[in-house]
Amino acid sequence: PRDPVIELIRRGQAEGVFDSEVTAEWMQQVLWGISYTAFEQVAQGSLAKFEVVATVNRTLERGIAALPGGLT
């Protein structure tokens, strides 16, 4: 079955935006894990609802971004 999130991640890897040293499936699971944690933090009152998107994006982008110049 088609998975649009995996397709998006693979496109990002092909374009050099996302790290190609780990699988798209791994990145997707990391995204779901970070998202779950963010919503848990909201439920506990540790994170405001309006901060979820920025917090998830910042955490994910800094964890899966390709390094400049193809460094590993």
mmCIF file with all atom_site columns, N, CA and C in Angstrom:
data_model
loop_
_atom_site.group_PDB
_atom_site.id
_atom_site.type_symbol
_atom_site.label_atom_id
_atom_site.label_alt_id
_atom_site.label_comp_id
_atom_site.label_asym_id
_atom_site.label_entity_id
_atom_site.label_seq_id
_atom_site.pdbx_PDB_ins_code
_atom_site.Cartn_x
_atom_site.Cartn_y
_atom_site.Cartn_z
_atom_site.occupancy
_atom_site.B_iso_or_equiv
_atom_site.pdbx_formal_charge
_atom_site.auth_seq_id
_atom_site.auth_comp_id
_atom_site.auth_asym_id
_atom_site.auth_atom_id
_atom_site.pdbx_PDB_model_num
ATOM 1   N N  . PRO A 1 1  ? 0.819  -1.210 0.000  1.00 0.00 ? 1  PRO A N  1
ATOM 2   C CA . PRO A 1 1  ? 0.000  0.000  0.000  1.00 0.00 ? 1  PRO A CA 1
ATOM 3   C C  . PRO A 1 1  ? 0.861  1.272  0.000  1.00 0.00 ? 1  PRO A C  1
ATOM 4   N N  . ARG A 1 2  ? 0.355  2.265  -0.640 1.00 0.00 ? 2  ARG A N  1
ATOM 5   C CA . ARG A 1 2  ? 1.044  3.548  -0.763 1.00 0.00 ? 2  ARG A CA 1
ATOM 6   C C  . ARG A 1 2  ? 1.068  4.265  0.591  1.00 0.00 ? 2  ARG A C  1
ATOM 7   N N  . ASP A 1 3  ? 2.203  4.827  0.963  1.00 0.00 ? 3  ASP A N  1
ATOM 8   C CA . ASP A 1 3  ? 2.337  5.574  2.211  1.00 0.00 ? 3  ASP A CA 1
ATOM 9   C C  . ASP A 1 3  ? 2.890  6.952  1.883  1.00 0.00 ? 3  ASP A C  1
ATOM 10  N N  . PRO A 1 4  ? 2.048  7.981  1.904  1.00 0.00 ? 4  PRO A N  1
ATOM 11  C CA . PRO A 1 4  ? 2.488  9.315  1.504  1.00 0.00 ? 4  PRO A CA 1
ATOM 12  C C  . PRO A 1 4  ? 3.589  9.893  2.388  1.00 0.00 ? 4  PRO A C  1
ATOM 13  N N  . VAL A 1 5  ? 3.632  9.515  3.660  1.00 0.00 ? 5  VAL A N  1
ATOM 14  C CA . VAL A 1 5  ? 4.688  10.026 4.538  1.00 0.00 ? 5  VAL A CA 1
ATOM 15  C C  . VAL A 1 5  ? 6.034  9.431  4.139  1.00 0.00 ? 5  VAL A C  1
ATOM 16  N N  . ILE A 1 6  ? 6.053  8.127  3.884  1.00 0.00 ? 6  ILE A N  1
ATOM 17  C CA . ILE A 1 6  ? 7.287  7.479  3.436  1.00 0.00 ? 6  ILE A CA 1
ATOM 18  C C  . ILE A 1 6  ? 7.733  8.078  2.101  1.00 0.00 ? 6  ILE A C  1
ATOM 19  N N  . GLU A 1 7  ? 6.800  8.299  1.194  1.00 0.00 ? 7  GLU A N  1
ATOM 20  C CA . GLU A 1 7  ? 7.140  8.904  -0.103 1.00 0.00 ? 7  GLU A CA 1
ATOM 21  C C  . GLU A 1 7  ? 7.743  10.290 0.074  1.00 0.00 ? 7  GLU A C  1
ATOM 22  N N  . LEU A 1 8  ? 7.182  11.080 0.976  1.00 0.00 ? 8  LEU A N  1
ATOM 23  C CA . LEU A 1 8  ? 7.700  12.425 1.238  1.00 0.00 ? 8  LEU A CA 1
ATOM 24  C C  . LEU A 1 8  ? 9.114  12.354 1.811  1.00 0.00 ? 8  LEU A C  1
ATOM 25  N N  . ILE A 1 9  ? 9.334  11.458 2.738  1.00 0.00 ? 9  ILE A N  1
ATOM 26  C CA . ILE A 1 9  ? 10.665 11.302 3.333  1.00 0.00 ? 9  ILE A CA 1
ATOM 27  C C  . ILE A 1 9  ? 11.666 10.860 2.272  1.00 0.00 ? 9  ILE A C  1
ATOM 28  N N  . ARG A 1 10 ? 11.295 9.892  1.457  1.00 0.00 ? 10 ARG A N  1
ATOM 29  C CA . ARG A 1 10 ? 12.215 9.421  0.400  1.00 0.00 ? 10 ARG A CA 1
ATOM 30  C C  . ARG A 1 10 ? 12.541 10.529 -0.590 1.00 0.00 ? 10 ARG A C  1
ATOM 31  N N  . ARG A 1 11 ? 11.554 11.342 -0.920 1.00 0.00 ? 11 ARG A N  1
ATOM 32  C CA . ARG A 1 11 ? 11.818 12.474 -1.807 1.00 0.00 ? 11 ARG A CA 1
ATOM 33  C C  . ARG A 1 11 ? 12.806 13.439 -1.148 1.00 0.00 ? 11 ARG A C  1
ATOM 34  N N  . GLY A 1 12 ? 12.611 13.687 0.144  1.00 0.00 ? 12 GLY A N  1
ATOM 35  C CA . GLY A 1 12 ? 13.552 14.538 0.877  1.00 0.00 ? 12 GLY A CA 1
ATOM 36  C C  . GLY A 1 12 ? 14.949 13.962 0.908  1.00 0.00 ? 12 GLY A C  1
ATOM 37  N N  . GLN A 1 13 ? 15.044 12.643 1.018  1.00 0.00 ? 13 GLN A N  1
ATOM 38  C CA . GLN A 1 13 ? 16.358 12.002 0.983  1.00 0.00 ? 13 GLN A CA 1
ATOM 39  C C  . GLN A 1 13 ? 16.993 12.151 -0.401 1.00 0.00 ? 13 GLN A C  1
ATOM 40  N N  . ALA A 1 14 ? 16.213 11.943 -1.430 1.00 0.00 ? 14 ALA A N  1
ATOM 41  C CA . ALA A 1 14 ? 16.726 12.047 -2.804 1.00 0.00 ? 14 ALA A CA 1
ATOM 42  C C  . ALA A 1 14 ? 17.185 13.468 -3.122 1.00 0.00 ? 14 ALA A C  1
ATOM 43  N N  . GLU A 1 15 ? 16.518 14.457 -2.523 1.00 0.00 ? 15 GLU A N  1
ATOM 44  C CA . GLU A 1 15 ? 16.865 15.858 -2.766 1.00 0.00 ? 15 GLU A CA 1
ATOM 45  C C  . GLU A 1 15 ? 17.965 16.353 -1.832 1.00 0.00 ? 15 GLU A C  1
ATOM 46  N N  . GLY A 1 16 ? 18.435 15.488 -0.937 1.00 0.00 ? 16 GLY A N  1
ATOM 47  C CA . GLY A 1 16 ? 19.515 15.873 -0.033 1.00 0.00 ? 16 GLY A CA 1
ATOM 48  C C  . GLY A 1 16 ? 19.061 16.677 1.165  1.00 0.00 ? 16 GLY A C  1
ATOM 49  N N  . VAL A 1 17 ? 17.767 16.715 1.423  1.00 0.00 ? 17 VAL A N  1
ATOM 50  C CA . VAL A 1 17 ? 17.237 17.462 2.565  1.00 0.00 ? 17 VAL A CA 1
ATOM 51  C C  . VAL A 1 17 ? 17.307 16.617 3.834  1.00 0.00 ? 17 VAL A C  1
ATOM 52  N N  . PHE A 1 18 ? 16.971 15.334 3.702  1.00 0.00 ? 18 PHE A N  1
ATOM 53  C CA . PHE A 1 18 ? 16.994 14.411 4.832  1.00 0.00 ? 18 PHE A CA 1
ATOM 54  C C  . PHE A 1 18 ? 18.177 13.472 4.717  1.00 0.00 ? 18 PHE A C  1
ATOM 55  N N  . ASP A 1 19 ? 18.658 13.044 5.847  1.00 0.00 ? 19 ASP A N  1
ATOM 56  C CA . ASP A 1 19 ? 19.770 12.105 5.942  1.00 0.00 ? 19 ASP A CA 1
ATOM 57  C C  . ASP A 1 19 ? 19.432 10.805 5.213  1.00 0.00 ? 19 ASP A C  1
ATOM 58  N N  . SER A 1 20 ? 20.306 10.377 4.347  1.00 0.00 ? 20 SER A N  1
ATOM 59  C CA . SER A 1 20 ? 20.070 9.134  3.611  1.00 0.00 ? 20 SER A CA 1
ATOM 60  C C  . SER A 1 20 ? 20.763 7.938  4.264  1.00 0.00 ? 20 SER A C  1
ATOM 61  N N  . GLU A 1 21 ? 21.376 8.147  5.413  1.00 0.00 ? 21 GLU A N  1
ATOM 62  C CA . GLU A 1 21 ? 22.064 7.068  6.118  1.00 0.00 ? 21 GLU A CA 1
ATOM 63  C C  . GLU A 1 21 ? 21.119 6.223  6.961  1.00 0.00 ? 21 GLU A C  1
ATOM 64  N N  . VAL A 1 22 ? 19.872 6.700  7.144  1.00 0.00 ? 22 VAL A N  1
ATOM 65  C CA . VAL A 1 22 ? 18.868 5.915  7.866  1.00 0.00 ? 22 VAL A CA 1
ATOM 66  C C  . VAL A 1 22 ? 17.661 5.737  6.952  1.00 0.00 ? 22 VAL A C  1
ATOM 67  N N  . THR A 1 23 ? 16.852 4.749  7.230  1.00 0.00 ? 23 THR A N  1
ATOM 68  C CA . THR A 1 23 ? 15.733 4.455  6.342  1.00 0.00 ? 23 THR A CA 1
ATOM 69  C C  . THR A 1 23 ? 14.572 5.428  6.542  1.00 0.00 ? 23 THR A C  1
ATOM 70  N N  . ALA A 1 24 ? 13.774 5.547  5.501  1.00 0.00 ? 24 ALA A N  1
ATOM 71  C CA . ALA A 1 24 ? 12.574 6.369  5.575  1.00 0.00 ? 24 ALA A CA 1
ATOM 72  C C  . ALA A 1 24 ? 11.624 5.831  6.636  1.00 0.00 ? 24 ALA A C  1
ATOM 73  N N  . GLU A 1 25 ? 11.577 4.512  6.764  1.00 0.00 ? 25 GLU A N  1
ATOM 74  C CA . GLU A 1 25 ? 10.710 3.893  7.761  1.00 0.00 ? 25 GLU A CA 1
ATOM 75  C C  . GLU A 1 25 ? 11.142 4.277  9.181  1.00 0.00 ? 25 GLU A C  1
ATOM 76  N N  . TRP A 1 26 ? 12.452 4.332  9.400  1.00 0.00 ? 26 TRP A N  1
ATOM 77  C CA . TRP A 1 26 ? 12.972 4.746  10.707 1.00 0.00 ? 26 TRP A CA 1
ATOM 78  C C  . TRP A 1 26 ? 12.542 6.190  10.985 1.00 0.00 ? 26 TRP A C  1
ATOM 79  N N  . MET A 1 27 ? 12.716 7.053  10.017 1.00 0.00 ? 27 MET A N  1
ATOM 80  C CA . MET A 1 27 ? 12.343 8.460  10.198 1.00 0.00 ? 27 MET A CA 1
ATOM 81  C C  . MET A 1 27 ? 10.852 8.611  10.495 1.00 0.00 ? 27 MET A C  1
ATOM 82  N N  . GLN A 1 28 ? 10.042 7.814  9.815  1.00 0.00 ? 28 GLN A N  1
ATOM 83  C CA . GLN A 1 28 ? 8.604  7.886  10.057 1.00 0.00 ? 28 GLN A CA 1
ATOM 84  C C  . GLN A 1 28 ? 8.285  7.482  11.497 1.00 0.00 ? 28 GLN A C  1
ATOM 85  N N  . GLN A 1 29 ? 8.908  6.436  11.979 1.00 0.00 ? 29 GLN A N  1
ATOM 86  C CA . GLN A 1 29 ? 8.667  6.006  13.359 1.00 0.00 ? 29 GLN A CA 1
ATOM 87  C C  . GLN A 1 29 ? 9.144  7.052  14.357 1.00 0.00 ? 29 GLN A C  1
ATOM 88  N N  . VAL A 1 30 ? 10.255 7.714  14.049 1.00 0.00 ? 30 VAL A N  1
ATOM 89  C CA . VAL A 1 30 ? 10.743 8.801  14.900 1.00 0.00 ? 30 VAL A CA 1
ATOM 90  C C  . VAL A 1 30 ? 9.714  9.934  14.931 1.00 0.00 ? 30 VAL A C  1
ATOM 91  N N  . LEU A 1 31 ? 9.166  10.278 13.772 1.00 0.00 ? 31 LEU A N  1
ATOM 92  C CA . LEU A 1 31 ? 8.128  11.314 13.704 1.00 0.00 ? 31 LEU A CA 1
ATOM 93  C C  . LEU A 1 31 ? 6.943  10.949 14.586 1.00 0.00 ? 31 LEU A C  1
ATOM 94  N N  . TRP A 1 32 ? 6.471  9.708  14.474 1.00 0.00 ? 32 TRP A N  1
ATOM 95  C CA . TRP A 1 32 ? 5.313  9.299  15.284 1.00 0.00 ? 32 TRP A CA 1
ATOM 96  C C  . TRP A 1 32 ? 5.668  9.338  16.764 1.00 0.00 ? 32 TRP A C  1
ATOM 97  N N  . GLY A 1 33 ? 6.866  8.922  17.110 1.00 0.00 ? 33 GLY A N  1
ATOM 98  C CA . GLY A 1 33 ? 7.285  8.932  18.516 1.00 0.00 ? 33 GLY A CA 1
ATOM 99  C C  . GLY A 1 33 ? 7.363  10.334 19.086 1.00 0.00 ? 33 GLY A C  1
ATOM 100 N N  . ILE A 1 34 ? 7.927  11.251 18.322 1.00 0.00 ? 34 ILE A N  1
ATOM 101 C CA . ILE A 1 34 ? 8.019  12.644 18.758 1.00 0.00 ? 34 ILE A CA 1
ATOM 102 C C  . ILE A 1 34 ? 6.622  13.245 18.886 1.00 0.00 ? 34 ILE A C  1
ATOM 103 N N  . SER A 1 35 ? 5.768  12.944 17.927 1.00 0.00 ? 35 SER A N  1
ATOM 104 C CA . SER A 1 35 ? 4.395  13.469 17.966 1.00 0.00 ? 35 SER A CA 1
ATOM 105 C C  . SER A 1 35 ? 3.652  12.957 19.196 1.00 0.00 ? 35 SER A C  1
ATOM 106 N N  . TYR A 1 36 ? 3.782  11.680 19.469 1.00 0.00 ? 36 TYR A N  1
ATOM 107 C CA . TYR A 1 36 ? 3.130  11.094 20.644 1.00 0.00 ? 36 TYR A CA 1
ATOM 108 C C  . TYR A 1 36 ? 3.629  11.775 21.917 1.00 0.00 ? 36 TYR A C  1
ATOM 109 N N  . THR A 1 37 ? 4.930  11.948 22.004 1.00 0.00 ? 37 THR A N  1
ATOM 110 C CA . THR A 1 37 ? 5.517  12.593 23.179 1.00 0.00 ? 37 THR A CA 1
ATOM 111 C C  . THR A 1 37 ? 5.012  14.023 23.328 1.00 0.00 ? 37 THR A C  1
ATOM 112 N N  . ALA A 1 38 ? 4.898  14.739 22.231 1.00 0.00 ? 38 ALA A N  1
ATOM 113 C CA . ALA A 1 38 ? 4.400  16.116 22.283 1.00 0.00 ? 38 ALA A CA 1
ATOM 114 C C  . ALA A 1 38 ? 2.973  16.156 22.823 1.00 0.00 ? 38 ALA A C  1
ATOM 115 N N  . PHE A 1 39 ? 2.123  15.275 22.325 1.00 0.00 ? 39 PHE A N  1
ATOM 116 C CA . PHE A 1 39 ? 0.743  15.260 22.801 1.00 0.00 ? 39 PHE A CA 1
ATOM 117 C C  . PHE A 1 39 ? 0.652  14.818 24.258 1.00 0.00 ? 39 PHE A C  1
ATOM 118 N N  . GLU A 1 40 ? 1.537  13.928 24.666 1.00 0.00 ? 40 GLU A N  1
ATOM 119 C CA . GLU A 1 40 ? 1.607  13.532 26.068 1.00 0.00 ? 40 GLU A CA 1
ATOM 120 C C  . GLU A 1 40 ? 1.983  14.729 26.942 1.00 0.00 ? 40 GLU A C  1
ATOM 121 N N  . GLN A 1 41 ? 2.950  15.507 26.471 1.00 0.00 ? 41 GLN A N  1
ATOM 122 C CA . GLN A 1 41 ? 3.384  16.684 27.211 1.00 0.00 ? 41 GLN A CA 1
ATOM 123 C C  . GLN A 1 41 ? 2.265  17.715 27.334 1.00 0.00 ? 41 GLN A C  1
ATOM 124 N N  . VAL A 1 42 ? 1.471  17.861 26.291 1.00 0.00 ? 42 VAL A N  1
ATOM 125 C CA . VAL A 1 42 ? 0.312  18.767 26.347 1.00 0.00 ? 42 VAL A CA 1
ATOM 126 C C  . VAL A 1 42 ? -0.668 18.270 27.405 1.00 0.00 ? 42 VAL A C  1
ATOM 127 N N  . ALA A 1 43 ? -0.941 16.989 27.395 1.00 0.00 ? 43 ALA A N  1
ATOM 128 C CA . ALA A 1 43 ? -1.885 16.411 28.354 1.00 0.00 ? 43 ALA A CA 1
ATOM 129 C C  . ALA A 1 43 ? -1.401 16.600 29.794 1.00 0.00 ? 43 ALA A C  1
ATOM 130 N N  . GLN A 1 44 ? -0.096 16.577 29.990 1.00 0.00 ? 44 GLN A N  1
ATOM 131 C CA . GLN A 1 44 ? 0.481  16.756 31.334 1.00 0.00 ? 44 GLN A CA 1
ATOM 132 C C  . GLN A 1 44 ? 0.649  18.222 31.704 1.00 0.00 ? 44 GLN A C  1
ATOM 133 N N  . GLY A 1 45 ? 0.408  19.114 30.740 1.00 0.00 ? 45 GLY A N  1
ATOM 134 C CA . GLY A 1 45 ? 0.559  20.536 31.004 1.00 0.00 ? 45 GLY A CA 1
ATOM 135 C C  . GLY A 1 45 ? 1.981  21.050 30.885 1.00 0.00 ? 45 GLY A C  1
ATOM 136 N N  . SER A 1 46 ? 2.882  20.240 30.342 1.00 0.00 ? 46 SER A N  1
ATOM 137 C CA . SER A 1 46 ? 4.289  20.634 30.194 1.00 0.00 ? 46 SER A CA 1
ATOM 138 C C  . SER A 1 46 ? 4.568  21.394 28.909 1.00 0.00 ? 46 SER A C  1
ATOM 139 N N  . LEU A 1 47 ? 3.634  21.329 27.964 1.00 0.00 ? 47 LEU A N  1
ATOM 140 C CA . LEU A 1 47 ? 3.808  21.972 26.665 1.00 0.00 ? 47 LEU A CA 1
ATOM 141 C C  . LEU A 1 47 ? 2.462  22.545 26.246 1.00 0.00 ? 47 LEU A C  1
ATOM 142 N N  . ALA A 1 48 ? 2.467  23.789 25.806 1.00 0.00 ? 48 ALA A N  1
ATOM 143 C CA . ALA A 1 48 ? 1.225  24.418 25.359 1.00 0.00 ? 48 ALA A CA 1
ATOM 144 C C  . ALA A 1 48 ? 0.837  23.873 23.990 1.00 0.00 ? 48 ALA A C  1
ATOM 145 N N  . LYS A 1 49 ? -0.466 23.773 23.740 1.00 0.00 ? 49 LYS A N  1
ATOM 146 C CA . LYS A 1 49 ? -0.948 23.249 22.457 1.00 0.00 ? 49 LYS A CA 1
ATOM 147 C C  . LYS A 1 49 ? -0.351 24.011 21.281 1.00 0.00 ? 49 LYS A C  1
ATOM 148 N N  . PHE A 1 50 ? -0.243 25.316 21.405 1.00 0.00 ? 50 PHE A N  1
ATOM 149 C CA . PHE A 1 50 ? 0.260  26.113 20.284 1.00 0.00 ? 50 PHE A CA 1
ATOM 150 C C  . PHE A 1 50 ? 1.750  25.910 20.033 1.00 0.00 ? 50 PHE A C  1
ATOM 151 N N  . GLU A 1 51 ? 2.436  25.244 20.936 1.00 0.00 ? 51 GLU A N  1
ATOM 152 C CA . GLU A 1 51 ? 3.872  24.976 20.766 1.00 0.00 ? 51 GLU A CA 1
ATOM 153 C C  . GLU A 1 51 ? 4.170  23.624 20.118 1.00 0.00 ? 51 GLU A C  1
ATOM 154 N N  . VAL A 1 52 ? 3.153  22.781 19.967 1.00 0.00 ? 52 VAL A N  1
ATOM 155 C CA . VAL A 1 52 ? 3.374  21.412 19.490 1.00 0.00 ? 52 VAL A CA 1
ATOM 156 C C  . VAL A 1 52 ? 4.025  21.380 18.118 1.00 0.00 ? 52 VAL A C  1
ATOM 157 N N  . VAL A 1 53 ? 3.453  22.067 17.151 1.00 0.00 ? 53 VAL A N  1
ATOM 158 C CA . VAL A 1 53 ? 3.973  21.984 15.779 1.00 0.00 ? 53 VAL A CA 1
ATOM 159 C C  . VAL A 1 53 ? 5.422  22.463 15.718 1.00 0.00 ? 53 VAL A C  1
ATOM 160 N N  . ALA A 1 54 ? 5.711  23.602 16.308 1.00 0.00 ? 54 ALA A N  1
ATOM 161 C CA . ALA A 1 54 ? 7.077  24.138 16.271 1.00 0.00 ? 54 ALA A CA 1
ATOM 162 C C  . ALA A 1 54 ? 8.051  23.215 16.994 1.00 0.00 ? 54 ALA A C  1
ATOM 163 N N  . THR A 1 55 ? 7.627  22.662 18.120 1.00 0.00 ? 55 THR A N  1
ATOM 164 C CA . THR A 1 55 ? 8.503  21.779 18.895 1.00 0.00 ? 55 THR A CA 1
ATOM 165 C C  . THR A 1 55 ? 8.792  20.481 18.144 1.00 0.00 ? 55 THR A C  1
ATOM 166 N N  . VAL A 1 56 ? 7.763  19.880 17.570 1.00 0.00 ? 56 VAL A N  1
ATOM 167 C CA . VAL A 1 56 ? 7.954  18.651 16.797 1.00 0.00 ? 56 VAL A CA 1
ATOM 168 C C  . VAL A 1 56 ? 8.834  18.933 15.581 1.00 0.00 ? 56 VAL A C  1
ATOM 169 N N  . ASN A 1 57 ? 8.541  20.008 14.856 1.00 0.00 ? 57 ASN A N  1
ATOM 170 C CA . ASN A 1 57 ? 9.346  20.353 13.671 1.00 0.00 ? 57 ASN A CA 1
ATOM 171 C C  . ASN A 1 57 ? 10.804 20.583 14.034 1.00 0.00 ? 57 ASN A C  1
ATOM 172 N N  . ARG A 1 58 ? 11.043 21.362 15.068 1.00 0.00 ? 58 ARG A N  1
ATOM 173 C CA . ARG A 1 58 ? 12.422 21.671 15.451 1.00 0.00 ? 58 ARG A CA 1
ATOM 174 C C  . ARG A 1 58 ? 13.181 20.397 15.837 1.00 0.00 ? 58 ARG A C  1
ATOM 175 N N  . THR A 1 59 ? 12.548 19.558 16.641 1.00 0.00 ? 59 THR A N  1
ATOM 176 C CA . THR A 1 59 ? 13.191 18.323 17.080 1.00 0.00 ? 59 THR A CA 1
ATOM 177 C C  . THR A 1 59 ? 13.473 17.403 15.898 1.00 0.00 ? 59 THR A C  1
ATOM 178 N N  . LEU A 1 60 ? 12.487 17.232 15.042 1.00 0.00 ? 60 LEU A N  1
ATOM 179 C CA . LEU A 1 60 ? 12.645 16.342 13.899 1.00 0.00 ? 60 LEU A CA 1
ATOM 180 C C  . LEU A 1 60 ? 13.675 16.879 12.907 1.00 0.00 ? 60 LEU A C  1
ATOM 181 N N  . GLU A 1 61 ? 13.573 18.148 12.563 1.00 0.00 ? 61 GLU A N  1
ATOM 182 C CA . GLU A 1 61 ? 14.493 18.723 11.575 1.00 0.00 ? 61 GLU A CA 1
ATOM 183 C C  . GLU A 1 61 ? 15.943 18.666 12.033 1.00 0.00 ? 61 GLU A C  1
ATOM 184 N N  . ARG A 1 62 ? 16.177 18.885 13.290 1.00 0.00 ? 62 ARG A N  1
ATOM 185 C CA . ARG A 1 62 ? 17.559 18.854 13.782 1.00 0.00 ? 62 ARG A CA 1
ATOM 186 C C  . ARG A 1 62 ? 18.083 17.437 13.941 1.00 0.00 ? 62 ARG A C  1
ATOM 187 N N  . GLY A 1 63 ? 17.166 16.480 13.904 1.00 0.00 ? 63 GLY A N  1
ATOM 188 C CA . GLY A 1 63 ? 17.583 15.090 14.057 1.00 0.00 ? 63 GLY A CA 1
ATOM 189 C C  . GLY A 1 63 ? 17.744 14.335 12.756 1.00 0.00 ? 63 GLY A C  1
ATOM 190 N N  . ILE A 1 64 ? 17.059 14.776 11.688 1.00 0.00 ? 64 ILE A N  1
ATOM 191 C CA . ILE A 1 64 ? 17.130 14.010 10.442 1.00 0.00 ? 64 ILE A CA 1
ATOM 192 C C  . ILE A 1 64 ? 17.671 14.798 9.256  1.00 0.00 ? 64 ILE A C  1
ATOM 193 N N  . ALA A 1 65 ? 18.017 16.044 9.487  1.00 0.00 ? 65 ALA A N  1
ATOM 194 C CA . ALA A 1 65 ? 18.518 16.856 8.379  1.00 0.00 ? 65 ALA A CA 1
ATOM 195 C C  . ALA A 1 65 ? 19.859 16.326 7.877  1.00 0.00 ? 65 ALA A C  1
ATOM 196 N N  . ALA A 1 66 ? 20.033 16.432 6.586  1.00 0.00 ? 66 ALA A N  1
ATOM 197 C CA . ALA A 1 66 ? 21.337 16.088 6.010  1.00 0.00 ? 66 ALA A CA 1
ATOM 198 C C  . ALA A 1 66 ? 22.328 17.163 6.443  1.00 0.00 ? 66 ALA A C  1
ATOM 199 N N  . LEU A 1 67 ? 23.547 16.766 6.689  1.00 0.00 ? 67 LEU A N  1
ATOM 200 C CA . LEU A 1 67 ? 24.572 17.727 7.074  1.00 0.00 ? 67 LEU A CA 1
ATOM 201 C C  . LEU A 1 67 ? 25.094 18.454 5.842  1.00 0.00 ? 67 LEU A C  1
ATOM 202 N N  . PRO A 1 68 ? 25.470 19.700 5.994  1.00 0.00 ? 68 PRO A N  1
ATOM 203 C CA . PRO A 1 68 ? 26.005 20.456 4.852  1.00 0.00 ? 68 PRO A CA 1
ATOM 204 C C  . PRO A 1 68 ? 27.213 19.755 4.228  1.00 0.00 ? 68 PRO A C  1
ATOM 205 N N  . GLY A 1 69 ? 27.268 19.763 2.930  1.00 0.00 ? 69 GLY A N  1
ATOM 206 C CA . GLY A 1 69 ? 28.408 19.185 2.229  1.00 0.00 ? 69 GLY A CA 1
ATOM 207 C C  . GLY A 1 69 ? 28.454 17.668 2.283  1.00 0.00 ? 69 GLY A C  1
ATOM 208 N N  . GLY A 1 70 ? 27.349 17.037 2.667  1.00 0.00 ? 70 GLY A N  1
ATOM 209 C CA . GLY A 1 70 ? 27.303 15.582 2.694  1.00 0.00 ? 70 GLY A CA 1
ATOM 210 C C  . GLY A 1 70 ? 28.096 14.953 3.826  1.00 0.00 ? 70 GLY A C  1
ATOM 211 N N  . LEU A 1 71 ? 28.424 15.754 4.861  1.00 0.00 ? 71 LEU A N  1
ATOM 212 C CA . LEU A 1 71 ? 29.159 15.215 6.002  1.00 0.00 ? 71 LEU A CA 1
ATOM 213 C C  . LEU A 1 71 ? 28.304 14.186 6.730  1.00 0.00 ? 71 LEU A C  1
ATOM 214 N N  . THR A 1 72 ? 28.942 13.217 7.340  1.00 0.00 ? 72 THR A N  1
ATOM 215 C CA . THR A 1 72 ? 28.213 12.206 8.094  1.00 0.00 ? 72 THR A CA 1
ATOM 216 C C  . THR A 1 72 ? 28.566 12.250 9.556  1.00 0.00 ? 72 THR A C  1
#
